Coordinates of C-alpha atoms in Angstrom, one line a residue:
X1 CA 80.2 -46.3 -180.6
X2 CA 80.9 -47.6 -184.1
X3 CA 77.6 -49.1 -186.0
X4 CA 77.9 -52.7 -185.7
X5 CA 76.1 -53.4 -189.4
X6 CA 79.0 -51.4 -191.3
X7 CA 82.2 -53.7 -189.4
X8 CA 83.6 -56.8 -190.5
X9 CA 83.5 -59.5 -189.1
X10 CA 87.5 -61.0 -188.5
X11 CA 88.9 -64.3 -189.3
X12 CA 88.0 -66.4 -186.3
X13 CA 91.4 -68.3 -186.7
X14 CA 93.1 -65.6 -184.5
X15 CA 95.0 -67.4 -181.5
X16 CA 94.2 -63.5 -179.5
X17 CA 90.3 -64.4 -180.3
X18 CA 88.4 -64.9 -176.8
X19 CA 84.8 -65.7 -175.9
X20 CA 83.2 -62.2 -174.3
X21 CA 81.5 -62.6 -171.1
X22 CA 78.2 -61.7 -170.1
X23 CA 78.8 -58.6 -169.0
X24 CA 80.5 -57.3 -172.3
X25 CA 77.7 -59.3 -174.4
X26 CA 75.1 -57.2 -172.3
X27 CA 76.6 -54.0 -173.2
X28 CA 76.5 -55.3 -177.1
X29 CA 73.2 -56.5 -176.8
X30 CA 71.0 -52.8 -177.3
X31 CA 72.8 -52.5 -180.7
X32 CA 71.2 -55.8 -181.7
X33 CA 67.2 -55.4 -181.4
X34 CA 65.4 -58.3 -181.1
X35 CA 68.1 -60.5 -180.1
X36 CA 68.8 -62.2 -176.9
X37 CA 71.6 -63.6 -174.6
X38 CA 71.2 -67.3 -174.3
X39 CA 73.1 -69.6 -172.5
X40 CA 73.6 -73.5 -173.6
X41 CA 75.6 -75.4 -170.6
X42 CA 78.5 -72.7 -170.5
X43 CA 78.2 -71.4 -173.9
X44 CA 76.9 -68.1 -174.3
X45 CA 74.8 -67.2 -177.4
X46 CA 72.8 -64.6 -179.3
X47 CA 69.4 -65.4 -180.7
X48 CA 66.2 -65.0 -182.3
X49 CA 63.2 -66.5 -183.5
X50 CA 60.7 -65.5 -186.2
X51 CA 57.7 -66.8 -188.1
X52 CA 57.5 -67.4 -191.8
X53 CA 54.8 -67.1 -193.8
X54 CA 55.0 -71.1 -195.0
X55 CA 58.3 -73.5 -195.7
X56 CA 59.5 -72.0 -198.6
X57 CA 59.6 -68.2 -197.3
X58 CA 61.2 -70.4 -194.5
X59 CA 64.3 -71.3 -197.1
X60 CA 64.1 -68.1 -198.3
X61 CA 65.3 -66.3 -195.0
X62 CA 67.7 -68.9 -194.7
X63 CA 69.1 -68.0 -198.3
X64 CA 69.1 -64.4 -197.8
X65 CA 70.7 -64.9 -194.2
X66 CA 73.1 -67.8 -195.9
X67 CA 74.6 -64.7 -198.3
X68 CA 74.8 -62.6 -195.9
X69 CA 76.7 -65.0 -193.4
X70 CA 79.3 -66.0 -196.2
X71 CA 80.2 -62.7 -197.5
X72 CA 81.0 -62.6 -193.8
X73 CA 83.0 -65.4 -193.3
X74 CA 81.1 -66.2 -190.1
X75 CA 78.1 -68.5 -189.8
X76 CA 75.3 -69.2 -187.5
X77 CA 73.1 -72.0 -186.7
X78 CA 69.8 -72.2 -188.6
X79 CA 66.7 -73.3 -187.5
X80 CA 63.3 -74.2 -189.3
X81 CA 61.2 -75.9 -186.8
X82 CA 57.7 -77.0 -187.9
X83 CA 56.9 -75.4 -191.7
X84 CA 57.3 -72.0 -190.2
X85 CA 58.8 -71.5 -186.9
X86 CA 62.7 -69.9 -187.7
X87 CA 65.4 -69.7 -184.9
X88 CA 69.1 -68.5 -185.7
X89 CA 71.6 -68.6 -183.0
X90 CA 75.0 -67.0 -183.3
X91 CA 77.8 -68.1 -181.4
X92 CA 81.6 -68.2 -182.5
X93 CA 82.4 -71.7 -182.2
X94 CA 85.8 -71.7 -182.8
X95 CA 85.9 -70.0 -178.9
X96 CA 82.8 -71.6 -177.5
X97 CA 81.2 -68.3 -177.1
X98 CA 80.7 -64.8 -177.9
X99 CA 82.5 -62.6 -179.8
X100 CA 82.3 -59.2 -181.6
X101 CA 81.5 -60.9 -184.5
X102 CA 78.6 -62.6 -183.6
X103 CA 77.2 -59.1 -182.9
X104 CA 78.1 -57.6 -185.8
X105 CA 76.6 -60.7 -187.9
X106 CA 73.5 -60.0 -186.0
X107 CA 73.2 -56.7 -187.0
X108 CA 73.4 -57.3 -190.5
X109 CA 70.6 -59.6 -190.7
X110 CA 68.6 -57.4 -188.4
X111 CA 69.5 -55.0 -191.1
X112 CA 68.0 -57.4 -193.9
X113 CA 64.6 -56.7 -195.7
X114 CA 62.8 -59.7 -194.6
X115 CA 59.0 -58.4 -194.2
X116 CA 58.1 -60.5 -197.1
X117 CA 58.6 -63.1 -195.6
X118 CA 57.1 -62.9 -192.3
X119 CA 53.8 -63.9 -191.2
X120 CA 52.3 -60.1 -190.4
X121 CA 51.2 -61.1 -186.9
X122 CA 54.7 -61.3 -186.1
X123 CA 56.1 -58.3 -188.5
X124 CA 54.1 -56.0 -186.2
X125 CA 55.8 -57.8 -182.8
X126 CA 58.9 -57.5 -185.0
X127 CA 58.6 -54.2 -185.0
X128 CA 57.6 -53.6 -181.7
X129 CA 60.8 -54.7 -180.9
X130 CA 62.8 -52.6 -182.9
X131 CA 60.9 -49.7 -181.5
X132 CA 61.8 -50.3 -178.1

């Protein structure tokens, strides 16, 4: 299986792009620690949540996750909730649900050096996470 983090992400224009179903997402879903399937009415979605150290490290993540979204052509839905609580859910609109590059786009920012910016009570779950 190829490494998600070094694919592309493809124009989501394509008239032969299809939402994935749940079954196909679930198989996805180990190569993306720390994400989850979540479902909105009928719309399938990956997501995650983390805490910030304050608002601005808050901006920050989104920055950092805003370059890394464009370069991909493919961007998700940010979050700041409170001064510190960050969700980011990934879905390709364009097919009201799930596609390869949603997971592919979640691998790169679970690839991102973020620590920084995390409160350290939820690095270490972080990284719990990662470990299983």
């Amino acid at each position: 299986m190829e490494d998600l983090s070094a694919k592309k992400c493809v124009p989501c224009d394509s008239k032969e792009l299809r939402p994935m179903t749940a079954e196909s997402a679930n198989l996805l879903l180990p190569q993306v620690n720390g994400w989850k399937l979540a479902k909105e009415g009928e719309v399938l979605k990956l997501s995650r949540s983390w805490k910030v150290k304050s608002f601005i490290k808050g901006l920050e993540f989104f920055r950092r996750i805003g370059d890394v979204a464009e370069a991909e052509g493919h961007h998700p839905d940010l979050h700041l909730v409170g001064w510190n609580n960050v969700t980011i859910d990934i879905w390709t609109h364009s097919v009201g649900g799930l596609t390869e590059n949603d997971f592919i786009l979640a691998a790169k920012i679970s690839g991102l050096d973020l620590g920084e910016l995390l409160r350290r009570k939820a690095k270490a779950v972080d990284a719990r996470l990662e470990e299983d």
